[in-house]
mmCIF file of C-alpha atoms in Angstrom:
data_model
loop_
_atom_site.group_PDB
_atom_site.id
_atom_site.type_symbol
_atom_site.label_atom_id
_atom_site.label_comp_id
_atom_site.label_asym_id
_atom_site.label_seq_id
_atom_site.Cartn_x
_atom_site.Cartn_y
_atom_site.Cartn_z
ATOM 1 C CA MET A 5 4.046 -0.402 1.646
ATOM 2 C CA PHE A 6 0.600 -0.712 3.059
ATOM 3 C CA TYR A 7 -1.737 -3.377 1.461
ATOM 4 C CA ASN A 8 -5.395 -4.615 2.259
ATOM 5 C CA LEU A 9 -4.909 -8.076 1.299
ATOM 6 C CA LEU A 10 -8.745 -8.817 0.994
ATOM 7 C CA GLU A 11 -9.501 -11.878 3.437
ATOM 8 C CA TYR A 12 -5.997 -13.450 2.923
ATOM 9 C CA PRO A 13 -5.573 -16.444 2.410
ATOM 10 C CA GLU A 14 -9.295 -17.384 2.206
ATOM 11 C CA ALA A 15 -10.452 -15.341 -0.829
ATOM 12 C CA PRO A 16 -9.733 -16.724 -4.460
ATOM 13 C CA PRO A 17 -7.643 -17.286 -6.424
ATOM 14 C CA THR A 18 -5.814 -20.172 -4.435
ATOM 15 C CA ASN A 19 -2.349 -18.885 -5.857
ATOM 16 C CA ARG A 20 -2.409 -15.459 -4.481
ATOM 17 C CA ALA A 21 0.972 -16.167 -2.486
ATOM 18 C CA THR A 22 2.621 -16.405 -5.821
ATOM 19 C CA ILE A 23 0.384 -13.320 -7.292
ATOM 20 C CA LEU A 24 1.679 -11.318 -4.307
ATOM 21 C CA LYS A 25 5.059 -12.242 -5.010
ATOM 22 C CA VAL A 26 4.961 -10.586 -8.326
ATOM 23 C CA ILE A 27 3.779 -7.287 -6.677
ATOM 24 C CA LEU A 28 6.439 -7.427 -3.920
ATOM 25 C CA ASP A 29 9.277 -8.314 -6.175
ATOM 26 C CA ASP A 30 8.379 -5.257 -8.460
ATOM 27 C CA TYR A 31 8.550 -2.808 -5.399
ATOM 28 C CA LYS A 32 10.573 -4.695 -2.795
ATOM 29 C CA PRO A 33 9.368 -2.818 0.277
ATOM 30 C CA ASP A 34 11.575 -2.832 3.381
ATOM 31 C CA LEU A 35 8.453 -2.452 5.550
ATOM 32 C CA PHE A 36 5.272 -4.504 4.318
ATOM 33 C CA MET A 37 2.187 -3.391 6.492
ATOM 34 C CA VAL A 38 -1.058 -5.520 5.860
ATOM 35 C CA CYS A 39 -4.536 -5.827 7.060
ATOM 36 C CA GLU A 40 -7.309 -8.288 6.302
ATOM 37 C CA LEU A 41 -5.024 -11.172 7.150
ATOM 38 C CA LYS A 42 -7.030 -14.141 8.704
ATOM 39 C CA SER A 43 -4.370 -16.411 10.026
ATOM 40 C CA GLU A 44 -0.828 -17.364 11.061
ATOM 41 C CA GLU A 45 -0.902 -19.925 8.393
ATOM 42 C CA GLY A 46 -1.593 -16.924 5.755
ATOM 43 C CA ALA A 47 1.334 -14.868 7.459
ATOM 44 C CA ASN A 48 3.557 -17.766 6.961
ATOM 45 C CA SER A 49 2.748 -18.392 3.360
ATOM 46 C CA ILE A 50 3.558 -14.421 2.658
ATOM 47 C CA LEU A 51 6.880 -15.046 4.446
ATOM 48 C CA ASN A 52 7.864 -18.215 3.032
ATOM 49 C CA THR A 53 6.549 -17.495 -0.551
ATOM 50 C CA SER A 54 5.705 -13.874 -1.343
ATOM 51 C CA LEU A 55 8.582 -12.332 0.411
ATOM 52 C CA LYS A 56 11.239 -15.379 -0.210
ATOM 53 C CA THR A 57 14.679 -14.055 -1.064
ATOM 54 C CA THR A 58 18.084 -15.832 -1.392
ATOM 55 C CA ASP A 59 19.324 -14.404 1.766
ATOM 56 C CA ASN A 60 16.135 -14.778 3.819
ATOM 57 C CA ARG A 61 16.072 -10.944 4.690
ATOM 58 C CA TYR A 62 12.344 -10.791 5.606
ATOM 59 C CA LEU A 63 11.000 -11.426 8.898
ATOM 60 C CA LYS A 64 7.667 -10.886 10.412
ATOM 61 C CA ALA A 65 6.185 -9.691 13.668
ATOM 62 C CA ILE A 66 4.358 -12.155 15.885
ATOM 63 C CA TYR A 67 0.943 -12.797 14.653
ATOM 64 C CA VAL A 68 -1.972 -12.325 17.114
ATOM 65 C CA SER A 69 -5.642 -12.812 16.572
ATOM 66 C CA ASN A 70 -7.987 -9.739 16.838
ATOM 67 C CA GLN A 71 -8.210 -8.940 20.418
ATOM 68 C CA SER A 72 -10.692 -6.197 20.257
ATOM 69 C CA ASN A 73 -13.436 -8.399 18.931
ATOM 70 C CA PRO A 74 -12.679 -12.260 18.873
ATOM 71 C CA GLN A 75 -15.937 -12.767 16.561
ATOM 72 C CA THR A 76 -13.881 -11.004 13.805
ATOM 73 C CA ASN A 77 -10.714 -12.678 12.469
ATOM 74 C CA LEU A 78 -9.367 -9.991 10.388
ATOM 75 C CA GLN A 79 -5.866 -8.845 11.596
ATOM 76 C CA GLN A 80 -3.003 -6.411 10.854
ATOM 77 C CA LEU A 81 0.709 -7.330 10.638
ATOM 78 C CA VAL A 82 4.245 -6.204 9.437
ATOM 79 C CA PHE A 83 6.828 -7.868 7.528
ATOM 80 C CA TYR A 84 10.241 -6.264 7.283
ATOM 81 C CA ASN A 85 13.895 -6.399 6.006
ATOM 82 C CA SER A 86 16.006 -7.539 8.991
ATOM 83 C CA LYS A 87 18.995 -6.079 7.196
ATOM 84 C CA LYS A 88 17.958 -2.636 7.826
ATOM 85 C CA LEU A 89 15.231 -2.792 10.474
ATOM 86 C CA THR A 90 15.313 -4.467 13.965
ATOM 87 C CA LEU A 91 11.808 -5.150 15.543
ATOM 88 C CA GLU A 92 12.225 -3.767 19.096
ATOM 89 C CA SER A 93 8.572 -4.443 20.511
ATOM 90 C CA GLN A 94 5.013 -4.865 19.607
ATOM 91 C CA ASP A 95 1.690 -4.369 21.362
ATOM 92 C CA LEU A 96 -1.940 -3.159 20.317
ATOM 93 C CA ILE A 97 -4.474 -0.885 20.932
ATOM 94 C CA ASN A 98 -7.881 -2.452 21.736
ATOM 95 C CA THR A 99 -10.837 -0.412 19.989
ATOM 96 C CA GLY A 100 -13.618 -2.893 20.572
ATOM 97 C CA ILE A 101 -13.922 -3.346 16.780
ATOM 98 C CA ARG A 102 -10.450 -4.135 15.402
ATOM 99 C CA ASP A 103 -7.098 -3.877 17.074
ATOM 100 C CA ILE A 104 -4.606 -1.055 16.046
ATOM 101 C CA ASN A 105 -1.149 -2.652 15.975
ATOM 102 C CA HIS A 106 1.817 -0.827 17.309
ATOM 103 C CA TYR A 107 5.436 -1.876 16.424
ATOM 104 C CA VAL A 108 8.495 -0.127 17.266
ATOM 105 C CA PHE A 109 11.576 -0.646 14.957
ATOM 106 C CA LYS A 110 15.142 0.357 15.306
ATOM 107 C CA LEU A 111 17.028 1.137 12.144
ATOM 108 C CA LYS A 112 20.330 -0.692 11.794
ATOM 109 C CA THR A 113 22.326 2.590 11.964
ATOM 110 C CA SER A 114 25.419 3.546 14.193
ATOM 111 C CA ASN A 115 23.266 6.108 16.019
ATOM 112 C CA PRO A 116 19.705 4.514 16.937
ATOM 113 C CA ILE A 117 16.822 5.641 14.950
ATOM 114 C CA TYR A 118 13.512 4.571 16.191
ATOM 115 C CA LEU A 119 10.329 4.241 14.149
ATOM 116 C CA ASP A 120 6.747 3.608 15.508
ATOM 117 C CA VAL A 121 4.527 1.801 13.179
ATOM 118 C CA PHE A 122 0.837 1.723 13.681
ATOM 119 C CA VAL A 123 -1.337 -0.385 11.242
ATOM 120 C CA ALA A 124 -5.059 0.029 11.520
ATOM 121 C CA HIS A 125 -8.240 -1.125 9.729
ATOM 122 C CA LEU A 126 -10.949 1.411 10.562
ATOM 123 C CA LYS A 127 -14.741 0.587 10.497
ATOM 124 C CA SER A 128 -16.023 0.467 6.908
ATOM 125 C CA SER A 129 -19.280 1.845 5.122
ATOM 126 C CA GLN A 130 -20.970 5.298 4.990
ATOM 127 C CA GLY A 131 -23.411 6.709 7.582
ATOM 128 C CA GLN A 132 -23.030 8.676 10.881
ATOM 129 C CA VAL A 133 -23.019 5.524 12.995
ATOM 130 C CA ASN A 134 -20.006 4.233 11.144
ATOM 131 C CA GLU A 135 -18.128 7.568 10.865
ATOM 132 C CA GLN A 136 -18.563 7.826 14.910
ATOM 133 C CA LYS A 137 -17.077 4.271 15.107
ATOM 134 C CA ARG A 138 -14.109 5.299 12.916
ATOM 135 C CA LEU A 139 -13.617 8.395 14.937
ATOM 136 C CA ASP A 140 -13.666 6.341 18.266
ATOM 137 C CA MET A 141 -11.033 4.106 16.810
ATOM 138 C CA VAL A 142 -8.885 7.196 15.853
ATOM 139 C CA LEU A 143 -9.284 8.597 19.395
ATOM 140 C CA ASP A 144 -8.027 5.199 20.888
ATOM 141 C CA PHE A 145 -4.993 5.838 18.789
ATOM 142 C CA THR A 146 -4.218 9.612 19.293
ATOM 143 C CA SER A 147 -4.672 9.203 23.098
ATOM 144 C CA THR A 148 -1.502 6.840 23.102
ATOM 145 C CA LEU A 149 0.627 9.529 21.160
ATOM 146 C CA ALA A 150 1.609 11.024 24.377
ATOM 147 C CA THR A 151 3.359 7.885 25.309
ATOM 148 C CA ILE A 152 6.001 7.904 22.485
ATOM 149 C CA PRO A 153 9.049 9.506 22.881
ATOM 150 C CA SER A 154 9.493 12.833 21.126
ATOM 151 C CA ASP A 155 12.380 11.789 19.128
ATOM 152 C CA HIS A 156 10.714 8.773 17.756
ATOM 153 C CA PHE A 157 9.385 8.793 14.186
ATOM 154 C CA VAL A 158 5.763 7.882 13.482
ATOM 155 C CA ILE A 159 3.812 6.058 10.748
ATOM 156 C CA PHE A 160 0.074 5.461 10.866
ATOM 157 C CA ALA A 161 -1.049 3.534 8.005
ATOM 158 C CA GLY A 162 -4.053 1.382 7.024
ATOM 159 C CA ASP A 163 -7.266 0.946 5.241
ATOM 160 C CA PHE A 164 -9.343 4.012 6.939
ATOM 161 C CA ASN A 165 -12.497 3.710 4.839
ATOM 162 C CA LEU A 166 -12.634 7.406 4.641
ATOM 163 C CA TYR A 167 -15.054 9.189 1.935
ATOM 164 C CA THR A 168 -13.862 12.666 2.708
ATOM 165 C CA ALA A 169 -11.326 14.762 4.260
ATOM 166 C CA GLN A 170 -14.036 16.482 6.227
ATOM 167 C CA GLU A 171 -14.774 13.398 8.130
ATOM 168 C CA ASP A 172 -13.972 13.741 11.906
ATOM 169 C CA ALA A 173 -11.737 10.810 12.043
ATOM 170 C CA TYR A 174 -9.358 12.222 9.296
ATOM 171 C CA GLN A 175 -9.528 15.732 11.085
ATOM 172 C CA GLU A 176 -8.434 14.068 14.619
ATOM 173 C CA LEU A 177 -5.577 12.355 12.828
ATOM 174 C CA LEU A 178 -4.155 15.584 11.690
ATOM 175 C CA ASP A 179 -5.166 17.751 14.746
ATOM 176 C CA PRO A 180 -2.210 19.961 15.334
ATOM 177 C CA SER A 181 -2.667 19.724 19.030
ATOM 178 C CA ASN A 182 -2.071 16.047 19.178
ATOM 179 C CA ALA A 183 0.948 15.038 21.327
ATOM 180 C CA ILE A 184 2.691 13.979 17.826
ATOM 181 C CA VAL A 185 1.496 15.756 14.903
ATOM 182 C CA LEU A 186 0.596 13.613 11.995
ATOM 183 C CA LYS A 187 0.860 14.681 8.209
ATOM 184 C CA ASP A 188 -0.761 13.445 5.045
ATOM 185 C CA PRO A 189 2.274 13.494 2.992
ATOM 186 C CA ILE A 190 0.289 14.484 -0.421
ATOM 187 C CA ASP A 191 -1.846 17.116 1.411
ATOM 188 C CA SER A 192 -4.874 16.323 -0.901
ATOM 189 C CA PRO A 193 -7.860 17.310 1.148
ATOM 190 C CA GLY A 194 -11.268 16.965 -0.504
ATOM 191 C CA LYS A 195 -14.241 14.596 -1.198
ATOM 192 C CA TRP A 196 -12.401 11.569 -2.567
ATOM 193 C CA HIS A 197 -15.384 9.330 -3.237
ATOM 194 C CA LEU A 198 -16.649 9.385 -6.742
ATOM 195 C CA ASN A 199 -14.595 12.247 -7.673
ATOM 196 C CA SER A 200 -12.449 12.146 -10.688
ATOM 197 C CA ASN A 201 -10.099 15.010 -9.548
ATOM 198 C CA PHE A 202 -8.496 12.410 -7.030
ATOM 199 C CA GLN A 203 -8.402 9.687 -9.653
ATOM 200 C CA ASP A 204 -4.504 9.517 -9.121
ATOM 201 C CA ILE A 205 -4.798 8.533 -5.628
ATOM 202 C CA HIS A 206 -7.875 6.119 -5.511
ATOM 203 C CA THR A 207 -7.170 2.893 -4.109
ATOM 204 C CA GLN A 208 -10.522 0.961 -4.215
ATOM 205 C CA SER A 209 -11.947 -0.920 -5.913
ATOM 206 C CA THR A 210 -9.790 -2.543 -8.544
ATOM 207 C CA ARG A 211 -12.667 -4.573 -9.827
ATOM 208 C CA LYS A 212 -15.934 -3.773 -11.521
ATOM 209 C CA SER A 213 -17.462 -6.657 -9.946
ATOM 210 C CA ASN A 214 -16.747 -9.543 -7.405
ATOM 211 C CA VAL A 215 -18.417 -12.000 -9.648
ATOM 212 C CA GLY A 216 -15.570 -14.508 -10.429
ATOM 213 C CA PHE A 217 -14.092 -14.029 -6.913
ATOM 214 C CA ASP A 218 -16.883 -15.846 -5.180
ATOM 215 C CA GLY A 219 -18.301 -12.663 -3.601
ATOM 216 C CA PHE A 220 -15.261 -11.803 -1.957
ATOM 217 C CA GLY A 221 -14.305 -7.991 -1.854
ATOM 218 C CA ALA A 222 -16.111 -4.938 -3.409
ATOM 219 C CA GLY A 223 -16.833 -4.119 -7.079
ATOM 220 C CA GLY A 224 -17.570 -0.632 -8.434
ATOM 221 C CA ASP A 225 -14.393 0.164 -9.991
ATOM 222 C CA LEU A 226 -11.759 2.712 -8.799
ATOM 223 C CA ASP A 227 -13.309 5.517 -7.221
ATOM 224 C CA ASP A 228 -12.354 5.714 -3.382
ATOM 225 C CA ARG A 229 -9.365 6.776 -1.414
ATOM 226 C CA PHE A 230 -9.656 4.243 1.468
ATOM 227 C CA ASP A 231 -5.946 3.494 2.015
ATOM 228 C CA PHE A 232 -3.396 5.736 3.651
ATOM 229 C CA ILE A 233 0.153 6.086 5.096
ATOM 230 C CA LEU A 234 0.324 9.145 7.417
ATOM 231 C CA ILE A 235 3.739 10.290 8.753
ATOM 232 C CA SER A 236 4.880 12.309 11.873
ATOM 233 C CA GLU A 237 5.586 15.990 11.183
ATOM 234 C CA ASN A 238 9.454 15.319 11.996
ATOM 235 C CA LEU A 239 9.603 13.023 8.800
ATOM 236 C CA GLU A 240 9.025 16.105 6.828
ATOM 237 C CA ASN A 241 11.665 18.267 8.473
ATOM 238 C CA SER A 242 14.500 15.791 9.829
ATOM 239 C CA ASN A 243 17.562 14.694 8.025
ATOM 240 C CA THR A 244 17.969 11.773 10.418
ATOM 241 C CA LEU A 245 14.979 10.116 8.739
ATOM 242 C CA LYS A 246 12.591 11.892 6.242
ATOM 243 C CA TYR A 247 10.041 11.239 3.807
ATOM 244 C CA VAL A 248 11.252 11.634 0.132
ATOM 245 C CA PRO A 249 8.920 14.175 -1.589
ATOM 246 C CA ASN A 250 6.695 12.872 -4.480
ATOM 247 C CA THR A 251 7.154 9.020 -3.620
ATOM 248 C CA TYR A 252 3.862 8.538 -2.070
ATOM 249 C CA LYS A 253 1.700 6.639 -4.754
ATOM 250 C CA ALA A 254 -1.320 4.400 -4.958
ATOM 251 C CA PHE A 255 0.735 1.560 -6.469
ATOM 252 C CA GLY A 256 -0.543 0.449 -9.645
ATOM 253 C CA ASN A 257 -2.700 3.612 -10.393
ATOM 254 C CA ASN A 258 -1.305 5.436 -13.517
ATOM 255 C CA GLY A 259 -3.953 8.277 -12.942
ATOM 256 C CA ASN A 260 -6.318 7.411 -15.750
ATOM 257 C CA CYS A 261 -8.497 4.751 -14.303
ATOM 258 C CA TYR A 262 -11.368 6.652 -12.705
ATOM 259 C CA ASN A 263 -14.505 4.180 -12.519
ATOM 260 C CA LYS A 264 -12.387 1.398 -14.274
ATOM 261 C CA SER A 265 -11.012 -1.990 -13.220
ATOM 262 C CA ILE A 266 -7.407 -1.516 -12.617
ATOM 263 C CA ASN A 267 -6.430 -4.098 -15.437
ATOM 264 C CA ASP A 268 -8.576 -2.107 -17.968
ATOM 265 C CA PRO A 269 -6.470 -1.815 -21.268
ATOM 266 C CA THR A 270 -7.164 2.111 -21.082
ATOM 267 C CA CYS A 271 -5.513 2.434 -17.550
ATOM 268 C CA ASN A 272 -2.125 1.782 -19.173
ATOM 269 C CA GLY A 273 0.893 4.134 -18.457
ATOM 270 C CA ALA A 274 4.612 4.363 -18.231
ATOM 271 C CA GLU A 275 4.731 3.736 -14.439
ATOM 272 C CA TYR A 276 2.816 0.532 -14.065
ATOM 273 C CA SER A 277 2.710 -2.098 -16.586
ATOM 274 C CA SER A 278 -0.187 -4.280 -17.561
ATOM 275 C CA SER A 279 1.324 -7.331 -15.880
ATOM 276 C CA ILE A 280 1.704 -5.602 -12.597
ATOM 277 C CA ARG A 281 -2.027 -4.367 -12.804
ATOM 278 C CA ASP A 282 -3.222 -7.882 -13.847
ATOM 279 C CA ALA A 283 -1.518 -9.141 -10.762
ATOM 280 C CA LEU A 284 -3.246 -6.348 -8.535
ATOM 281 C CA TYR A 285 -6.535 -7.172 -9.988
ATOM 282 C CA ALA A 286 -6.078 -10.765 -9.044
ATOM 283 C CA MET A 287 -4.763 -10.175 -5.600
ATOM 284 C CA SER A 288 -7.263 -7.742 -4.078
ATOM 285 C CA ASP A 289 -10.050 -5.198 -4.284
ATOM 286 C CA HIS A 290 -7.634 -2.499 -3.056
ATOM 287 C CA LEU A 291 -4.267 -1.089 -4.240
ATOM 288 C CA PRO A 292 -1.274 -0.793 -1.960
ATOM 289 C CA VAL A 293 -0.098 2.635 -1.057
ATOM 290 C CA VAL A 294 3.775 3.286 -0.884
ATOM 291 C CA LEU A 295 6.099 6.019 0.217
ATOM 292 C CA GLN A 296 9.926 5.972 0.652
ATOM 293 C CA LEU A 297 12.103 7.095 3.714
ATOM 294 C CA GLU A 298 15.618 8.008 3.656
ATOM 295 C CA THR A 299 18.297 8.495 6.333
ATOM 296 C CA ASN A 300 21.615 10.381 6.371
ATOM 297 C CA GLN A 301 23.179 7.614 8.681
ATOM 298 C CA ALA A 302 24.921 4.872 7.375
ATOM 299 C CA LEU A 303 23.442 1.567 7.778
ATOM 300 C CA SER A 304 25.324 -1.053 9.407
ATOM 301 C CA ILE A 305 26.275 -4.123 7.376
ATOM 302 C CA GLU A 306 26.640 -7.495 8.842
ATOM 303 C CA LYS A 307 30.058 -8.638 8.460
ATOM 304 C CA ASN A 308 28.876 -12.247 7.642
ATOM 305 C CA ASN A 309 26.905 -10.927 4.722
ATOM 306 C CA LEU A 310 29.809 -9.857 2.679
ATOM 307 C CA THR A 311 30.994 -12.103 -0.187
ATOM 308 C CA GLU A 312 34.500 -11.154 0.449
ATOM 309 C CA ASN A 313 34.485 -12.997 3.910
ATOM 310 C CA TYR A 314 34.004 -16.198 2.092
ATOM 311 C CA LEU A 315 35.734 -15.892 -1.306
ATOM 312 C CA GLN A 316 39.265 -14.525 -2.170
ATOM 313 C CA PHE A 317 40.934 -14.246 -5.414
ATOM 314 C CA LYS A 318 43.869 -16.488 -5.325
ATOM 315 C CA ASN A 319 46.281 -14.390 -7.140
ATOM 316 C CA SER A 320 44.749 -11.090 -8.269
ATOM 317 C CA ASN A 321 41.400 -9.541 -9.218
ATOM 318 C CA ILE A 322 42.899 -8.529 -12.570
ATOM 319 C CA ILE A 323 42.489 -11.566 -14.864
ATOM 320 C CA SER A 324 42.755 -12.459 -18.337
ATOM 321 C CA ASP A 325 41.465 -16.069 -19.296
ATOM 322 C CA VAL A 326 40.827 -17.586 -15.902
ATOM 323 C CA ILE A 327 39.635 -16.749 -12.279
ATOM 324 C CA THR A 328 40.862 -18.838 -9.456
ATOM 325 C CA LEU A 329 39.015 -18.434 -6.090
ATOM 326 C CA THR A 330 39.657 -19.616 -2.639
ATOM 327 C CA VAL A 331 36.432 -20.701 -1.072
ATOM 328 C CA ASN A 332 35.643 -20.986 2.567
ATOM 329 C CA SER A 333 34.425 -24.594 3.325
ATOM 330 C CA SER A 334 31.224 -23.101 5.014
ATOM 331 C CA VAL A 335 29.852 -22.079 1.635
ATOM 332 C CA LEU A 336 30.638 -25.188 -0.411
ATOM 333 C CA GLY A 337 27.533 -26.199 -2.445
ATOM 334 C CA ARG A 338 26.286 -22.600 -2.460
ATOM 335 C CA ASP A 339 25.888 -20.644 -5.768
ATOM 336 C CA ILE A 340 27.799 -17.693 -6.913
ATOM 337 C CA VAL A 341 26.634 -15.434 -9.938
ATOM 338 C CA LEU A 342 28.458 -13.425 -12.383
ATOM 339 C CA TYR A 343 27.291 -10.035 -13.231
ATOM 340 C CA ASN A 344 28.509 -7.378 -15.860
ATOM 341 C CA SER A 345 29.066 -3.604 -14.833
ATOM 342 C CA MET A 346 25.479 -3.173 -16.069
ATOM 343 C CA GLY A 347 24.027 -5.530 -13.463
ATOM 344 C CA GLN A 348 23.115 -8.010 -15.899
ATOM 345 C CA LYS A 349 23.414 -11.753 -14.766
ATOM 346 C CA ILE A 350 25.769 -13.650 -16.920
ATOM 347 C CA LYS A 351 26.173 -17.097 -15.192
ATOM 348 C CA THR A 352 25.533 -19.112 -11.986
ATOM 349 C CA ILE A 353 28.305 -21.385 -10.842
ATOM 350 C CA VAL A 354 28.140 -24.001 -8.056
ATOM 351 C CA LEU A 355 30.895 -23.636 -5.537
ATOM 352 C CA ASP A 356 32.060 -27.302 -5.305
ATOM 353 C CA LYS A 357 35.809 -27.097 -4.288
ATOM 354 C CA ASN A 358 37.830 -24.997 -1.998
ATOM 355 C CA SER A 359 39.945 -24.055 -5.072
ATOM 356 C CA LYS A 360 37.426 -22.921 -7.805
ATOM 357 C CA THR A 361 38.789 -22.175 -11.360
ATOM 358 C CA ILE A 362 36.307 -20.321 -13.747
ATOM 359 C CA ASP A 363 36.885 -20.149 -17.437
ATOM 360 C CA THR A 364 36.541 -16.373 -18.477
ATOM 361 C CA THR A 365 37.665 -16.546 -22.187
ATOM 362 C CA TYR A 366 34.346 -15.818 -23.404
ATOM 363 C CA LEU A 367 34.039 -12.447 -21.506
ATOM 364 C CA SER A 368 34.758 -9.075 -23.260
ATOM 365 C CA ALA A 369 37.370 -6.901 -21.577
ATOM 366 C CA GLY A 370 35.991 -4.843 -18.670
ATOM 367 C CA ILE A 371 34.637 -4.741 -15.066
ATOM 368 C CA TYR A 372 32.589 -7.830 -13.733
ATOM 369 C CA TYR A 373 31.161 -8.712 -10.329
ATOM 370 C CA ILE A 374 30.909 -12.054 -8.288
ATOM 371 C CA LYS A 375 28.117 -12.463 -5.630
ATOM 372 C CA LEU A 376 27.743 -15.292 -3.424
ATOM 373 C CA GLN A 377 24.229 -16.572 -2.832
ATOM 374 C CA GLY A 378 22.828 -14.828 0.407
ATOM 375 C CA ALA A 379 25.504 -12.055 0.540
ATOM 376 C CA ILE A 380 24.718 -8.548 0.169
ATOM 377 C CA THR A 381 27.900 -7.272 -1.431
ATOM 378 C CA PRO A 382 29.877 -8.561 -4.435
ATOM 379 C CA ILE A 383 33.596 -8.774 -5.181
ATOM 380 C CA LYS A 384 34.987 -7.145 -8.456
ATOM 381 C CA PHE A 385 37.246 -8.420 -11.000
ATOM 382 C CA ILE A 386 38.632 -6.831 -14.172
ATOM 383 C CA LYS A 387 38.848 -8.685 -17.429
ATOM 384 C CA GLN A 388 41.944 -7.583 -19.599
#
C-alpha cells in the first residue's frame, strides 16, 4: 500500500492515528509506503497506534528529514511486516526538491529474494515548469537503476502528480531502454485528469472542499490519478516473486465516484463500505493505492512465534468436557484465544497457572483452535 498521508500528523482531525488504524486494519498491508510525513513523532504514532498488533509485527525504517530541500519538511517512509520482510539497507536520492527514498528488503524465504522499494513525491501542479521538475526528479531515479542487481525486484511508488500518460516523466519511467524496465500494472494510459473514463483509478481529491480541514489539502472531488505503484518487468513474468493480476486498486474507490467526495452516499459499492470511505475522507485528500505480490517460496516461520512452543495438551487434543494445558512459565499472564473452525472468536482466557484447566462443556462437537497472544500459529483440539 502507498498512501499520501496529507501533512501528517499536523493536518486535522487530531485523531488521525486511530482513523488510519481503521484503514490499515481493513487492508493489512505487509509493506506500507507513505509520503507527506512531517516528523519522526508522526512516524512513531503510526507505528505505535495505527499499525499496533498483539505480536508487534510491524517495524519502520529510520526516519530522516528531507535532505533535498531542508526548507521542506515533507518526507517519505516505509513500515513493514517484520515476520515476512527484513530491511537490509536504506538510502536516498537527492533531487533538489524532495528525496526519493530507497529501501532494500529481503523476504524471509529459504532462498534470498530481494525487493528494492523506492518511494517518491514528485513536484505538484500543472504547467511546463512543473512538468520539467517532475521529469528531472524521475531522471535522478532512473539513472540509479543500473546500480541494482539484475535479480532484484523493484517497486517505484508515490504521489507522482501526473495529469496525463503523455507527460515526459511518465514516459521516462516506462522507457524500455532503462536499465531496469518498469511497468504500470494496470496499463491504463490516457489523459487521467477530469476524465470519467478513468474514474475507477482516480485517487484525488477525496473531498469537495478543504473547508472544515483548516485549509489543509485539496478539494475538487475525485478526478485525478496522482498516486501510483509501478513494478519491475520481472514481477510480471517471474514465479519467485510476482504481481497478482487484478489486485492493483485505488483503495476505497468503487468506480462510481467521479467528481464526488469519496464518502458521498452514491459512491457506495460491494468492495468498499461507507465506514471505510468515511475514514478515507477524514484521513487525507488522497486515496491509497494497493497491489499484491506472491511468491512460490515458503516463508520462514520463527520458531518462537509458534503457540505449540509454549502450550501443550497434558493428555490429548481430543477432549470431551475439559482441556488441560501445560503452560511455559515465560507466557504466564498472557492471553489465549479460542476460535471455532470458521475462525470466529469464542473466548479469551488468561494463562495464570502452569497447569491450566479450561471448561469446554458449552462447546458443540467439532474442531477448535487455541492461539497464544503474539504467536502466529494456533494449536488444534477436537471436541467429541
